[in-house]
């Protein structure tokens, strides 16, 4: 069992719910990583904390279309929309660089 899952269980949360949220968070991160990858960007999961999905974003570069590279704010907003639909208990997405 992961350290995070152990922490969740110590709060009395069913293990299945914790694993479900972790799977959804991982799925969202993977999907957005695929979106930013063509420009050389990368999105990776840092942590899933109560109510917060923390991710690292390394923006890519597109010399032909600089405005095509997703901003951190745009990424956070889009990830938040997707997470709100799939897992309402994740209330916020935080982006770190």
CSV table of C-alpha atoms in Angstrom, one decimal:
chain,number,residue,atom,x,y,z
A,1,UNK,CA,0.0,0.0,0.0
A,2,UNK,CA,1.4,3.4,-0.9
A,3,UNK,CA,2.2,6.0,1.8
A,4,UNK,CA,-0.6,8.2,0.5
A,5,UNK,CA,-3.1,5.4,0.7
A,6,UNK,CA,-2.1,4.7,4.2
A,7,UNK,CA,-2.6,8.3,5.2
A,8,UNK,CA,-6.1,8.2,3.6
A,9,UNK,CA,-7.0,5.1,5.5
A,10,UNK,CA,-5.8,6.6,8.8
A,11,UNK,CA,-8.5,9.3,8.3
A,12,UNK,CA,-11.1,6.6,8.0
A,13,UNK,CA,-11.6,6.9,4.2
A,14,UNK,CA,-12.3,3.7,2.4
A,15,UNK,CA,-9.3,2.5,0.4
A,16,UNK,CA,-11.3,2.1,-2.8
A,17,UNK,CA,-12.3,5.8,-2.8
A,18,UNK,CA,-8.7,6.8,-2.4
A,19,UNK,CA,-7.6,4.6,-5.2
A,20,UNK,CA,-10.4,5.8,-7.4
A,21,UNK,CA,-9.3,9.4,-6.9
A,22,UNK,CA,-5.7,8.5,-7.5
A,23,UNK,CA,-6.7,6.8,-10.8
A,24,UNK,CA,-8.7,9.7,-11.9
A,25,UNK,CA,-5.9,12.2,-11.1
A,26,UNK,CA,-3.4,10.0,-13.0
A,27,UNK,CA,-5.8,9.8,-16.0
A,28,UNK,CA,-6.2,13.6,-16.1
A,29,UNK,CA,-2.5,14.2,-15.8
A,30,UNK,CA,-1.8,11.7,-18.6
A,31,UNK,CA,-4.3,13.2,-20.9
A,32,UNK,CA,-3.0,16.8,-20.4
A,33,UNK,CA,0.6,15.5,-20.8
A,34,UNK,CA,-0.4,14.2,-24.2
A,35,UNK,CA,-1.8,17.6,-25.1
A,36,UNK,CA,1.3,19.6,-24.2
A,37,UNK,CA,3.8,17.0,-25.4
A,38,UNK,CA,3.9,18.0,-29.1
A,39,UNK,CA,5.4,21.3,-28.2
A,40,UNK,CA,7.9,19.6,-25.8
A,41,UNK,CA,5.9,20.3,-22.7
A,42,UNK,CA,5.4,18.0,-19.8
A,43,UNK,CA,2.7,17.6,-17.0
A,44,UNK,CA,3.5,15.3,-14.1
A,45,UNK,CA,1.7,14.4,-10.9
A,46,UNK,CA,3.3,15.8,-7.7
A,47,UNK,CA,0.6,14.9,-5.2
A,48,UNK,CA,-3.0,14.3,-4.6
A,49,UNK,CA,-3.9,15.8,-1.3
A,50,UNK,CA,-7.4,16.2,0.3
A,51,UNK,CA,-9.2,18.4,-2.2
A,52,UNK,CA,-6.1,19.4,-4.2
A,53,UNK,CA,-4.4,18.0,-7.2
A,54,UNK,CA,-0.8,19.3,-7.4
A,55,UNK,CA,1.0,19.0,-10.8
A,56,UNK,CA,4.3,20.1,-12.2
A,57,UNK,CA,4.1,21.8,-15.6
A,58,UNK,CA,7.1,22.4,-17.8
A,59,UNK,CA,5.9,24.4,-20.8
A,60,UNK,CA,7.1,23.5,-24.2
A,61,UNK,CA,8.3,25.8,-27.0
A,62,UNK,CA,6.8,26.4,-30.4
A,63,UNK,CA,8.9,28.9,-32.4
A,64,UNK,CA,6.3,29.0,-35.2
A,65,UNK,CA,3.4,29.8,-32.8
A,66,UNK,CA,4.4,31.0,-29.4
A,67,UNK,CA,0.8,31.6,-28.4
A,68,UNK,CA,0.1,28.0,-29.2
A,69,UNK,CA,2.0,26.9,-26.1
A,70,UNK,CA,-0.4,26.4,-23.2
A,71,UNK,CA,0.0,28.9,-20.3
A,72,UNK,CA,0.0,27.6,-16.7
A,73,UNK,CA,-3.3,29.4,-16.0
A,74,UNK,CA,-5.0,27.9,-19.0
A,75,UNK,CA,-3.7,24.4,-18.1
A,76,UNK,CA,-5.0,24.8,-14.5
A,77,UNK,CA,-8.4,26.0,-15.6
A,78,UNK,CA,-8.8,23.1,-18.1
A,79,UNK,CA,-7.6,20.5,-15.7
A,80,UNK,CA,-9.9,21.9,-13.0
A,81,UNK,CA,-12.9,21.7,-15.4
A,82,UNK,CA,-12.1,18.0,-16.2
A,83,UNK,CA,-11.4,17.1,-12.6
A,84,UNK,CA,-14.7,18.8,-11.4
A,85,UNK,CA,-16.6,16.6,-13.8
A,86,UNK,CA,-14.8,13.3,-13.0
A,87,UNK,CA,-14.1,13.7,-9.2
A,88,UNK,CA,-15.8,16.6,-7.4
A,89,UNK,CA,-13.9,15.9,-4.2
A,90,UNK,CA,-10.8,17.4,-5.9
A,91,UNK,CA,-11.7,21.0,-5.6
A,92,UNK,CA,-8.5,22.7,-6.8
A,93,UNK,CA,-5.6,22.1,-9.2
A,94,UNK,CA,-2.3,23.7,-8.3
A,95,UNK,CA,0.4,24.1,-10.9
A,96,UNK,CA,4.1,24.2,-10.0
A,97,UNK,CA,7.1,24.8,-12.2
